[in-house]
Structures are given as C-alpha cells and as structure tokens.
Coordinates of C-alpha atoms in Angstrom, one line a residue:
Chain A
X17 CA 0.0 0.0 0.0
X18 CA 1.6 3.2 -0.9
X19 CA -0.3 6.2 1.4
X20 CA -2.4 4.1 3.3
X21 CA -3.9 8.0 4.8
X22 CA -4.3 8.8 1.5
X23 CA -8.2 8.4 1.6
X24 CA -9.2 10.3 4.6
X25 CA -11.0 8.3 6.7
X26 CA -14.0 10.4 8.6
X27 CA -16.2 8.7 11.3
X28 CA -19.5 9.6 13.3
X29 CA -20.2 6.8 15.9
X30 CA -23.4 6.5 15.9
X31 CA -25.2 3.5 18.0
X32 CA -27.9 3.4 15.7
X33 CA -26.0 2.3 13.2
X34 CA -23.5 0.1 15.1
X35 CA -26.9 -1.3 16.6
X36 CA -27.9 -2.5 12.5
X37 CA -25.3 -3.7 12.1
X38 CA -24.7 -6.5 14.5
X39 CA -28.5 -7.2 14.0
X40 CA -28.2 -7.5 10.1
X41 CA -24.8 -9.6 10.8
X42 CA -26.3 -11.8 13.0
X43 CA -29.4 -12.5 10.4
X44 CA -27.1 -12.5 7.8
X45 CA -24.7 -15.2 8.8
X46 CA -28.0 -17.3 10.2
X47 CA -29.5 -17.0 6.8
X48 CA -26.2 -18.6 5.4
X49 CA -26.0 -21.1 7.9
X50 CA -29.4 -22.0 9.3
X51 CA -27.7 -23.3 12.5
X52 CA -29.7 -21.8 15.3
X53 CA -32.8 -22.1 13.5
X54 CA -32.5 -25.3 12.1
X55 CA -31.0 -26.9 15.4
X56 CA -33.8 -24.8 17.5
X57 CA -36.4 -26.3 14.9
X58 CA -35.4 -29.7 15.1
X59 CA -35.0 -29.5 18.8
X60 CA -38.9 -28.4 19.0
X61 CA -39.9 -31.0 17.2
X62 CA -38.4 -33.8 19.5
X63 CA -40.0 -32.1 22.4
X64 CA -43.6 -32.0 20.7
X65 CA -42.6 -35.8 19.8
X66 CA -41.7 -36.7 23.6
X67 CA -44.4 -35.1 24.9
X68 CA -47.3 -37.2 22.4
X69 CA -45.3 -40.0 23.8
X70 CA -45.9 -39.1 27.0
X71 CA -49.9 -38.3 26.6
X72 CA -50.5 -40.8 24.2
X73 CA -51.5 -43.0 27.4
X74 CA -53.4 -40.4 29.0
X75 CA -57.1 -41.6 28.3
X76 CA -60.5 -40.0 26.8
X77 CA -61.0 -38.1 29.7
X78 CA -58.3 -36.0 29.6
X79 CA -58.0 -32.7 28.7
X80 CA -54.9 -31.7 27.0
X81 CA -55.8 -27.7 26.8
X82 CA -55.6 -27.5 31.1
X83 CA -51.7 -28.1 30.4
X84 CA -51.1 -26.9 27.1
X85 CA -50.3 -23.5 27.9
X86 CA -47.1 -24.8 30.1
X87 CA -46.4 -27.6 27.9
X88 CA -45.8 -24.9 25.0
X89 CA -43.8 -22.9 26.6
X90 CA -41.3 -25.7 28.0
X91 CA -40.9 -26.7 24.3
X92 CA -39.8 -22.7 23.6
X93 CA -38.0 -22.4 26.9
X94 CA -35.9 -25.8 26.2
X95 CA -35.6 -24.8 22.7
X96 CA -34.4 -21.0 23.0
X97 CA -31.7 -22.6 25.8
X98 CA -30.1 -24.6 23.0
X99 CA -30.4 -21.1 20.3
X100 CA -28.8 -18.8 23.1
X101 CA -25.7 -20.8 23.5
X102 CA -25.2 -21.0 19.8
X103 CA -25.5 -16.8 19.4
X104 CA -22.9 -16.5 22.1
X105 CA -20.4 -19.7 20.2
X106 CA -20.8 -18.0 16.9
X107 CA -18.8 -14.9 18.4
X108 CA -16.3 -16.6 20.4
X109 CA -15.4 -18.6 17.3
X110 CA -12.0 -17.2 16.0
X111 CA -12.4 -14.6 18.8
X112 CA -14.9 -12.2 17.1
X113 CA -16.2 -11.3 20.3
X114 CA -13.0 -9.9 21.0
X115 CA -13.1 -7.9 17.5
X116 CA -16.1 -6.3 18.7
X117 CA -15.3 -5.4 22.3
X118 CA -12.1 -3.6 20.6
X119 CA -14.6 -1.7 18.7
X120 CA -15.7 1.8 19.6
X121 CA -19.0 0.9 20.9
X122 CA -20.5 0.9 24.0
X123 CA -21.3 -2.3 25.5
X124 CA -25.1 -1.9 25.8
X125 CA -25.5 -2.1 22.2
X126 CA -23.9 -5.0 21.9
X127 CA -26.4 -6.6 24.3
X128 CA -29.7 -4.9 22.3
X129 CA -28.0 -6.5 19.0
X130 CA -27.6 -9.5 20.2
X131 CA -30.8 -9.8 22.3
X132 CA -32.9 -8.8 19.1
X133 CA -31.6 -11.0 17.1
X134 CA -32.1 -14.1 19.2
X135 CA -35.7 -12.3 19.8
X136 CA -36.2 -12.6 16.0
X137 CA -34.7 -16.4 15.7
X138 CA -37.4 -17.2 18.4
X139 CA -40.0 -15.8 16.7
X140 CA -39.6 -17.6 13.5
X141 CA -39.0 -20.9 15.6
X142 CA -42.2 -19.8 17.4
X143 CA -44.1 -19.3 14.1
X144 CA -43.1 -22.7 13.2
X145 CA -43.8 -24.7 16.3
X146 CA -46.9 -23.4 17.6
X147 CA -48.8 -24.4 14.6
X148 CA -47.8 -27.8 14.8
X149 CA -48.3 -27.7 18.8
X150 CA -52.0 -27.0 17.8
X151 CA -52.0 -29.5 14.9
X152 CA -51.0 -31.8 17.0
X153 CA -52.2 -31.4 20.3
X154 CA -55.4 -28.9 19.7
X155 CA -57.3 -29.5 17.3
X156 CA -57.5 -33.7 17.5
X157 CA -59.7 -35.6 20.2
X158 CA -57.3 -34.4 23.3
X159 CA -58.6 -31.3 23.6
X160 CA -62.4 -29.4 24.2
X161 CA -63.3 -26.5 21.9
X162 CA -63.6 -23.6 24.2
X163 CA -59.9 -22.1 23.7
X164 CA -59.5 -18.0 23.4
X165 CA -58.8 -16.1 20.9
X166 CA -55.1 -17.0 19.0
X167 CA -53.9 -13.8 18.9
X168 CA -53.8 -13.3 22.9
X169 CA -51.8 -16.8 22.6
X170 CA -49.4 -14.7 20.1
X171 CA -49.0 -11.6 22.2
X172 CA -48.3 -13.9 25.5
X173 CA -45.8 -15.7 23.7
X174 CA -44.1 -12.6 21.9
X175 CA -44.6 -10.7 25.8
X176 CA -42.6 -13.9 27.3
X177 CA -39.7 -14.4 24.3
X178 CA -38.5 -10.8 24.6
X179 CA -38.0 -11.6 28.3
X180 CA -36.5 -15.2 27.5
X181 CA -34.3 -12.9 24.7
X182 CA -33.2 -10.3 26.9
X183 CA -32.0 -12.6 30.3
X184 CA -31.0 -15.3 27.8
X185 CA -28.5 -13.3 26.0
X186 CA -27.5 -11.8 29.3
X187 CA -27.2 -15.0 30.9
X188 CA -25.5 -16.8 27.7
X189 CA -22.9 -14.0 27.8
X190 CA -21.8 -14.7 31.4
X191 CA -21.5 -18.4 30.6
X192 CA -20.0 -18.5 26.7
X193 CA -16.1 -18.5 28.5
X194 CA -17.0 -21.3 31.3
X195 CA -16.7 -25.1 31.0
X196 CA -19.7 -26.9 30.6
X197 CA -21.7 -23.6 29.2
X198 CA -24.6 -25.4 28.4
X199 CA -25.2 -26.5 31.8
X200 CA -24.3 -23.4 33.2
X201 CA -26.7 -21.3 31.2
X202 CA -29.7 -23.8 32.0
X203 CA -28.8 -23.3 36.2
X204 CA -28.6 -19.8 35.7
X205 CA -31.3 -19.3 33.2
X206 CA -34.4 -21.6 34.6
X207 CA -34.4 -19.9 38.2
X208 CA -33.7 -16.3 37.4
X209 CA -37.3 -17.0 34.2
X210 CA -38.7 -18.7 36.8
X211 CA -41.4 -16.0 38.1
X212 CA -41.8 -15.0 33.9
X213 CA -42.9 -18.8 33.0
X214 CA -45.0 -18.7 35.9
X215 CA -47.4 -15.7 34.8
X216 CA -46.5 -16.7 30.6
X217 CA -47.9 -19.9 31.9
X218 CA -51.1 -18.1 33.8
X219 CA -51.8 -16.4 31.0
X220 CA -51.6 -19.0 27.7
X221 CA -53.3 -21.4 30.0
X222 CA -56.4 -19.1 30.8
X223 CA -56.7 -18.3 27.0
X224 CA -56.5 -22.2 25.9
X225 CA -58.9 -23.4 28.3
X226 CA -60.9 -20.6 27.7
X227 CA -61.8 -19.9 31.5
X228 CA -64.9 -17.4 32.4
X229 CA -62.4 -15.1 33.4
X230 CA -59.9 -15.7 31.0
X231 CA -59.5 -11.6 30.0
X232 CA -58.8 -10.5 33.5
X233 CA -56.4 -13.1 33.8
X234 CA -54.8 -13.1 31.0
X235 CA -54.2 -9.0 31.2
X236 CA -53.2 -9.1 34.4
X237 CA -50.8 -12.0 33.7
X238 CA -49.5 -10.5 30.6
X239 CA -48.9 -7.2 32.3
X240 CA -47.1 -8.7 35.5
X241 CA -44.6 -10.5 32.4
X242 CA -44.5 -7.0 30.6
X243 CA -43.0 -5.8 34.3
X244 CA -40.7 -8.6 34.6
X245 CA -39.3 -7.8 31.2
X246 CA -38.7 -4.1 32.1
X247 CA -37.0 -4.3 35.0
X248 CA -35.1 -7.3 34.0
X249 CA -34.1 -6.4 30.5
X250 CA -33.0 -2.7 32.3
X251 CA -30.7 -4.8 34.9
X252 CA -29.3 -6.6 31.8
X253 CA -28.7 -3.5 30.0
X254 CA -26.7 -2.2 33.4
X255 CA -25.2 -5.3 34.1
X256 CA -23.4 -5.7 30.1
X257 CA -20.4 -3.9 30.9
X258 CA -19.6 -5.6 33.5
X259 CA -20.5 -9.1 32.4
X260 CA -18.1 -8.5 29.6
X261 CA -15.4 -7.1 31.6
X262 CA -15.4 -9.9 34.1
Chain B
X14 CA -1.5 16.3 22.9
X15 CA 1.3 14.1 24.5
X16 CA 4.3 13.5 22.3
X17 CA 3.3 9.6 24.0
X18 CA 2.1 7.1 22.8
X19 CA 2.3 5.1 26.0
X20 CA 2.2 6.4 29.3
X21 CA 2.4 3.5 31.6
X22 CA 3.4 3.9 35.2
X23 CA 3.0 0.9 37.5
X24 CA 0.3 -0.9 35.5
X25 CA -0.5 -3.9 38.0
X26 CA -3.0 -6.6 36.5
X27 CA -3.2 -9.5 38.8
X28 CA -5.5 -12.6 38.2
X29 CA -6.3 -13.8 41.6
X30 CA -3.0 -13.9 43.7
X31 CA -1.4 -14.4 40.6
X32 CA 0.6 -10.8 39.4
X33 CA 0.6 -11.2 35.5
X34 CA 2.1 -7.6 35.0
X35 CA 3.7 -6.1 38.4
X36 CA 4.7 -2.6 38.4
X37 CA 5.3 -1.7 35.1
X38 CA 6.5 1.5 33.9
X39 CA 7.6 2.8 31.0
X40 CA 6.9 5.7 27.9
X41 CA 6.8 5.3 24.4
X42 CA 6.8 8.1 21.7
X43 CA 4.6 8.4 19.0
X44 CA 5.9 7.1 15.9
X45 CA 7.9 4.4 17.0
X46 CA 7.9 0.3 16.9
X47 CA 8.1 -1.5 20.3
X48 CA 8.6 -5.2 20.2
X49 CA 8.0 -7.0 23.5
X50 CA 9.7 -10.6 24.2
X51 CA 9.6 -12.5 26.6
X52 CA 9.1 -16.0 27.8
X53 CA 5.8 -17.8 28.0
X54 CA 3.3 -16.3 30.9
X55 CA 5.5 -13.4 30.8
X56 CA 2.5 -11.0 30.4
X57 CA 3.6 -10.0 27.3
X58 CA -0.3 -10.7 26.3
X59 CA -1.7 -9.2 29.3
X60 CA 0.2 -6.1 28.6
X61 CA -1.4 -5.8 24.9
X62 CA -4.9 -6.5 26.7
X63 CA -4.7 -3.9 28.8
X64 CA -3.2 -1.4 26.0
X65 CA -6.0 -2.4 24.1
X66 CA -9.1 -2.0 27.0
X67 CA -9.8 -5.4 26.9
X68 CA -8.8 -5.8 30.3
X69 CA -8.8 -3.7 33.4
X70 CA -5.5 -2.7 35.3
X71 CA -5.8 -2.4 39.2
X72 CA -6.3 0.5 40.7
X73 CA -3.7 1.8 41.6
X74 CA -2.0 1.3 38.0
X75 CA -1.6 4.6 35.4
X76 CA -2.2 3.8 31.8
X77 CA -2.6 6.3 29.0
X78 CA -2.7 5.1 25.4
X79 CA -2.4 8.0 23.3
X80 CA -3.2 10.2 25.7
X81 CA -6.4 8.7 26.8
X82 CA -7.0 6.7 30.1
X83 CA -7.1 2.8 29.3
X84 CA -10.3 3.1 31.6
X85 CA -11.9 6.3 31.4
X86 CA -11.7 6.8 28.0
X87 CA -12.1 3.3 26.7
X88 CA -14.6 4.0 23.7
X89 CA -12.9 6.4 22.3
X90 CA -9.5 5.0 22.4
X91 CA -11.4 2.4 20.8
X92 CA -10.9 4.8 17.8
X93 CA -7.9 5.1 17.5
X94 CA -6.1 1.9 18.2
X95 CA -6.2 -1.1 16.6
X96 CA -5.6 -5.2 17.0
X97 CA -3.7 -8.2 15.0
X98 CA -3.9 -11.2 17.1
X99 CA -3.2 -14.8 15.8
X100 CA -6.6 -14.7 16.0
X101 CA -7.8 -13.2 12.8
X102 CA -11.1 -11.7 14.9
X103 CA -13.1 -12.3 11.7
X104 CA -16.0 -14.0 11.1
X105 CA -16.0 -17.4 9.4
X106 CA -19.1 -17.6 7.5
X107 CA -19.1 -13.7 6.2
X108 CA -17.8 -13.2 3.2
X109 CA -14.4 -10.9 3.2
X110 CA -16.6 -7.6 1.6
X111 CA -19.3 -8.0 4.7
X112 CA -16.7 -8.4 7.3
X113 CA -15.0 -5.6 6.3
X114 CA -18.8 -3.6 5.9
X115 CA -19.7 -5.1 9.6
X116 CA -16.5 -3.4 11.0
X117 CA -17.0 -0.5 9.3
X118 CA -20.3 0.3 10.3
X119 CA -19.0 -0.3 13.9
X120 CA -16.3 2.4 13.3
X121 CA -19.2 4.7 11.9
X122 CA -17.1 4.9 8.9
X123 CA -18.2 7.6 6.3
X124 CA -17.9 6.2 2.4
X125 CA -16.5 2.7 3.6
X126 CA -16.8 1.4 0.0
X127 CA -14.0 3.1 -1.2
X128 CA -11.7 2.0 2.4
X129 CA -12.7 -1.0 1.4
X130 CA -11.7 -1.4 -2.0
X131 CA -8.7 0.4 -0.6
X132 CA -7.5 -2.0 1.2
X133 CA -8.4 -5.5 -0.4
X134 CA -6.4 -4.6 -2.8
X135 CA -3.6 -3.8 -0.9
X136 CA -3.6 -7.1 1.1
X137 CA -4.4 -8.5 -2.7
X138 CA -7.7 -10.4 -2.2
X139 CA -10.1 -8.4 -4.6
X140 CA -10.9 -10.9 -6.2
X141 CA -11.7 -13.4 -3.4
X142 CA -14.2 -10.6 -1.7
X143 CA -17.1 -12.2 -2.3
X144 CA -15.8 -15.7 -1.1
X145 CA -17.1 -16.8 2.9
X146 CA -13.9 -16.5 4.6
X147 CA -14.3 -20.3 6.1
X148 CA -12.9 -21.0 2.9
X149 CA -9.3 -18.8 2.7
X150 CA -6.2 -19.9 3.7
X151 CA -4.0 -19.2 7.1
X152 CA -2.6 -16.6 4.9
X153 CA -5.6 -14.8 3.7
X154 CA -7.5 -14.6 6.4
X155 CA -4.2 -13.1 7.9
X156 CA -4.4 -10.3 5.2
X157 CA -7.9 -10.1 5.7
X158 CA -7.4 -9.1 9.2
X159 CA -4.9 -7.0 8.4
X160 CA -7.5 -5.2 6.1
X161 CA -9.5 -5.0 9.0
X162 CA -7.1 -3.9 11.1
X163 CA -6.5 -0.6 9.1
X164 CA -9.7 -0.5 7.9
X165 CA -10.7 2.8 10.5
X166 CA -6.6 4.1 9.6
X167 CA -6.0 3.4 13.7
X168 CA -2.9 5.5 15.1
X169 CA -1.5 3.1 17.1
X170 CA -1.4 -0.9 16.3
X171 CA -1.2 -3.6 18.6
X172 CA 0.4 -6.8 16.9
X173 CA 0.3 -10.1 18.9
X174 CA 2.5 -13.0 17.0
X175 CA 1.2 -11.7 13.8
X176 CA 3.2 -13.9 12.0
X177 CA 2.6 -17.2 13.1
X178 CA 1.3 -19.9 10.8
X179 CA 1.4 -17.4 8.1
X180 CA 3.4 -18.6 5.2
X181 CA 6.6 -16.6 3.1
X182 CA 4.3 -14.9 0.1
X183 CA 2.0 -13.5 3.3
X184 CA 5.2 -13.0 5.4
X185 CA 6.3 -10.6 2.9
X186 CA 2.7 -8.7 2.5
X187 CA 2.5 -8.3 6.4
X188 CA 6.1 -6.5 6.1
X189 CA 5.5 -4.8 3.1
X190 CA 1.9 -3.5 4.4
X191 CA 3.8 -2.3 7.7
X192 CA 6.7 -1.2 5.8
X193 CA 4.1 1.3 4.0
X194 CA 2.5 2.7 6.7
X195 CA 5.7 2.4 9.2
X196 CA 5.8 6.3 9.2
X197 CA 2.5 7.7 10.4
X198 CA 1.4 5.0 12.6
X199 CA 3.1 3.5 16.3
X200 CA 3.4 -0.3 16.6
X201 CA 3.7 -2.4 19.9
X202 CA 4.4 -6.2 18.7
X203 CA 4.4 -8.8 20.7
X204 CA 6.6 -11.2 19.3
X205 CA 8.9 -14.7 20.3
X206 CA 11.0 -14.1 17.3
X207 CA 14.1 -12.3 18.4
X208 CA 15.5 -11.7 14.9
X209 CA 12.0 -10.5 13.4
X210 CA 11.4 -8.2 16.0
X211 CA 15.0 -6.3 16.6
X212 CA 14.8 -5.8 12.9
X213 CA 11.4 -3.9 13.2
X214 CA 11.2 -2.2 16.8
X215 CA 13.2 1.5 17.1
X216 CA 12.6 0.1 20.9
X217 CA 13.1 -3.3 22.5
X218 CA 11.3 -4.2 26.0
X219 CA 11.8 -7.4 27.5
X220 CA 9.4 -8.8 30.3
X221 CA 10.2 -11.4 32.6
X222 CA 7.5 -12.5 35.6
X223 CA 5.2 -9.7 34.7
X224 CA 8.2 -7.4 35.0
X225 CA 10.4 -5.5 32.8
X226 CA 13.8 -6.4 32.7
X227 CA 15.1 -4.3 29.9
X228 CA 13.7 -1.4 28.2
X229 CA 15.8 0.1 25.6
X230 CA 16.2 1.9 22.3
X231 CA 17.0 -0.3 19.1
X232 CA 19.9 2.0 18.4
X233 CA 21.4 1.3 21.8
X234 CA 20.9 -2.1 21.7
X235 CA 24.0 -4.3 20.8
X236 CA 22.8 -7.5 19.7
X237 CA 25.0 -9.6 22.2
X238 CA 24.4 -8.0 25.0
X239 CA 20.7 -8.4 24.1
X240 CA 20.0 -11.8 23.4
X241 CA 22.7 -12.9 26.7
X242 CA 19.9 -10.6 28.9
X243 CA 17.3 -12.3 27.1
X244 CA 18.9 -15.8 27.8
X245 CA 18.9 -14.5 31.8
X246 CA 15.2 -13.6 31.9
X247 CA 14.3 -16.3 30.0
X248 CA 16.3 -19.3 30.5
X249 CA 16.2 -19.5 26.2
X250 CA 18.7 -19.4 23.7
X251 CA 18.8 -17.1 20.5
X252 CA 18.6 -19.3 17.5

C-alpha cells in the first residue's frame, strides 16, 4: 500500500448504526448457515414428539388444553436454551467477540443487537412450532373446543420471548467462556425465568382453556410478564459492561 | 497532545494472587515500533490486553494510550487503536466484503466502500471478496485481518504473534503492508522471534514474571548484550 492516509478516513459513531449492524450480521450469517434455527427447529420438534409419547397413554378423559399453555412454553423455553448458547459460540469462534469489544462501541449495544436477534430467531422458531403444537395437540380428540382467541396466545408468547431474549442473552454471555456452558446457562437461566414462565404460563393457559375469566387473567398475567421484562431487561442493559469485563 | 504514545506507570493486573504484570512503567513516543519478548506467561499478552481496554489494570495502575485513560476513556481510544492477534477476529461464514462492511459500520465509517476497496487490494484479495472466509487460507485470512485492522486508519497498532502460521508470500505482504504505513502509525508487537522483532522495533522491552527487565532503544541495543539478557530472563537461547 503506498499512502495508506491517502483516503481520509472520517467517522460519526453513531449506535444506531453500530446497533444495525450487529443485527443485520447476526441474520445475515443465520441465513447462510441456518444453525440456530435449524437446530432450534429440530430440537422443538423432539420435544412435541416426547411429549405425544408421554400423553399418548393419558385416556378419553383428559383434557390436554388444562396443560397446554405450560407444555408450549417448555418446548420454547428448552428450545431458546439450545439457540442462546449457539448466538454466544458464533462470536467466540476465531475470537470475534473480542473484535467487537475492541470496537468503539459501548457495550449496551452489543447486548440490544444480540438480544434482538435471538428475539427474532425465536420468533420464527415460534411461528413454526406453535402451529404444529395445535396440529398436534389442539385440534385432535385431546382437547375441548372452548380455547380464546389465538392472537392473545401470540401476544403472550411474543410478551414472554423478549423476556427469554433479553436474560438469555445476558445469561449466555456470562457463561460463553466457562466449561460446561450449556449446563451453566440452564442453572442460571431456569431460576432467574422462573417468576416470567409462571405468569407466561397463567396467561396461555387461561386463553386455551378458555376460562370465564380468561381476559382478567390473561391482562393481568400478561402485564405482570411485561413488568418482569422491564426491570429485567433494564438490569441486563446495566449489568453488560460488567459481564463483559469480568 | 502528548508527544506519547504510551504512558504507563506501575500498571499492576493480577488474576487472583497471581501478578501477570507487576509494576510496570515505562513511555513510548509516538511514531515508533516497540517489540515486547519474553518467555511464556511473561505478560507479554496481558500487557497488549490492557493497551488495548480489553482488560482492566488495578487501581492503583496509570495507563494512558495516546493520551487517553485505558479506563476512562475506553470508547474512544477504541478509535484510534487497533488489534492483529493470531486470532484473525473475523467472522467465518461472512464473506471478506461484509466483514469488512460489519467493521466499518461499527467504526461509523463515512464512504467505507471506497476503504474498502482500498484496502483488499492492498492485502491483494479483490478478487476473493465475495468468497465466505471459512474457505481462505492461514494466509488470507491473515491479510484479511490486516485489512481490517487498518480499515478505521488506527494511530496506534497492537500486533500479537502476527506472523505465526502465516506462510513466506503473506510474510512478505505483512512487512510490506507495515513497511508502507511504518511512518504515520506507532506499533507495539508482541513477538517470540528475536531476529523479526529487533529488525522492526526502534525500541526493545523485554518482560520477565510480569516485569520488565530491559527497556531500551533499538539503536542502543547491541545484539549480544541483548540476546545474553534475554537468555537470563528467559532461561532461552537465541537461534
């Protein structure tokens, strides 16, 4: 290179645009690899298997819908573990985490790139697996036919997966450099969701079954989850620097 | 602004009990090539970690990097400084164009096209720019980096082993690359080649235990003398 300062090379940091581009990397390189999603996909699918296994014994009687709300989210709660661990791998590989902590960029956006990309890989999991959930477990001779309205079921779940984005990506970040990560993540990440899949599951479940007071409960629910997400995803957003400094 | 690059005065970074850099202190001046040797767990790559805000010193540690504090102003030393690790930092399954794009949208970079052009041909891999970088060679990918490196034109350049694994033809584009832009930019390399680095550095430190054991100009240095303190603070021989 003869004058490498020959083209002057002028800069406004701006985190809007550092923010795009993590995001459009991260889509970018899932696109061309399907990893996450196909590995996420897959993984739902042997959990929906398992649990027909499990029910296939259960009787006439029984009513799938009083448990379907928590057995959907345990199949996207098992399923986003194994997609978290994989956005975290991607960027330790041939230490491109370490390319972009030397960038100048503040950590937070970092975490909001990262978190709404695995928020968007969920989604499309989500859009995949819920279907065949209802396919499967819904709409056959298990269940009764009073079940809500579907698009509460979509806001719960979209309510509960940016919370399940946010901590995941937190959590996934404090556990990409230990031994044993996957474990690690699943310790750290089933306790601290713990109160979200408790009110996610309060809410899907009131709007399956289709209980007399499924609206109140479901609003109240869903707004107790928006809370969790706020306060959590705001001690995440503190908590980055550190994390990545430790 | 400080005619320093380096303004390091008893830079401490310990990783339990263990001191990895104790009490180091020394200046560098803008402009020049320092190449740090030393053995093994030496802290050779500490010391570039915490030149480069990757890691914090303790407290009671001073470090300016071109005039900024390592801590205070990390993000925007971030600016001005960059990294070659033996680790290309790239990303294996983006092509060599969007790794270069992704970086420069983190450095905010105005007209980034032309930069980028700029510099693949200069590490020679136009036409590979639109190949996933899975696919290059030790050597390419070293390039690539190095494309990467320069990509936001960084004032000051950290180099850790940058030339292991890579073969002679990118040997001699990695000297000829620094060779070019020797003048306007400062260089701190880490390095275990004794001959590659003295023929580089205008300054020579050698760290032994986390400490330094010699700090000197190039043009002081007589090569004997050198390699027999090396030997002591090592326990290595000079090939």
């Amino acid at each position: 290179m003869q004058d490498e300062r020959a083209l002057p090379v002028s800069r406004k940091i701006s985190s809007w645009r550092q923010f795009k581009a993590i995001l459009r990397k991260d889509i970018v390189m899932e696109l061309r690899t399907k990893e996450m999603l196909t590995s996420m996909g897959l993984y739902a699918i042997l959990v929906l298997l398992i649990y027909y296994v499990a029910l296939s014994q259960a009787g006439q009687g029984f009513d799938v819908t009083r448990i379907a709300g928590g057995l959907l989210l345990l199949a996207i709660v098992f399923t986003s573990m194994l997609g978290l661990n994989r956005s975290l791998v991607h960027e330790q590989d041939q230490g491109c985490l370490e390319a972009l902590l030397l960038s100048p960029i503040d950590r937070p956006i970092i975490f909001f790139g990262k978190a709404v990309g695995n928020l968007i890989f969920l989604l499309l999991v989500q859009v995949f697996v819920v279907p065949l959930f209802y396919f499967i477990f819904l709409s056959g001779g298990m269940a009764t036919e009073h079940t809500g309205p579907w698009w509460m079921v979509a806001l719960a779940l979209i309510v509960t997966s940016i919370g399940i984005a946010g901590v995941g990506t937190l959590l996934a970040t404090m556990s990409v450099n230990t031994k044993g990560k996957d474990f690690i993540l699943a310790v750290l990440f089933i306790p601290i969701m713990f109160p979200l899949l408790l009110v996610a599951v309060a809410a899907l479940s009131a709007v399956i079954t289709g209980d007399p007071e499924y609206v109140r409960i479901f609003w109240t629910m869903l707004g107790a989850a928006a809370v969790y997400d706020v306060i959590m995803i705001s001690a995440a957003f503190a908590l980055y620097e550190f994390i990545l400094g430790a | 602004m400080s005619d320093f690059a380096l303004e390091i005065e008893n830079l401490t970074r310990t990783f339990g009990v263990r001191k990895a850099l104790d009490g180091v202190s020394f200046n560098l001046k803008r402009g020049a090539f320092l190449s740090v040797f030393g053995p093994n767990g030496a802290g050779k790559t500490t010391l570039l970690r915490v030149l480069s805000t990757l890691a914090a010193p303790s407290r009671d540690s001073s470090v300016k990097v071109l005039g900024y504090d390592v801590v205070e102003d990390a993000v925007e030393l971030r600016e001005h400084i960059g990294v070659i690790s033996h680790n290309p930092l790239l990303y294996p399954d983006l092509t060599a164009d969007e790794n270069l794009q992704f970086f420069a949208d983190l450095y905010c970079l105005e007209n980034p096209k032309e930069r980028i052009d700029e510099l693949l041909e200069a590490v020679e891999l136009t036409h590979r720019r639109l190949d996933v970088v899975r696919g290059f060679s030790r050597g390419m990918v070293q390039r690539l980096a190095l494309a990467r490196t320069l990509l936001p034109s960084p004032e000051l350049i950290f180099l850790d082993e940058p030339y292991s694994g890579l073969d002679p033809h990118a040997s001699d584009i990695l000297d000829s690359l620094i060779a070019g832009i020797r003048e306007e930019h400062t260089f701190v390399m880490v390095s275990h080649d004794l001959e590659k680095g003295l023929s580089l550095c205008s300054d020579a430190l050698i760290l032994a235990r986390g400490k330094v054991v010699l700090f000197e100009a190039a043009e002081n240095i007589e090569r004997d003398e050198f390699s027999r303190i090396f030997r002591e603070a090592v326990g290595r021989g000079v090939s």
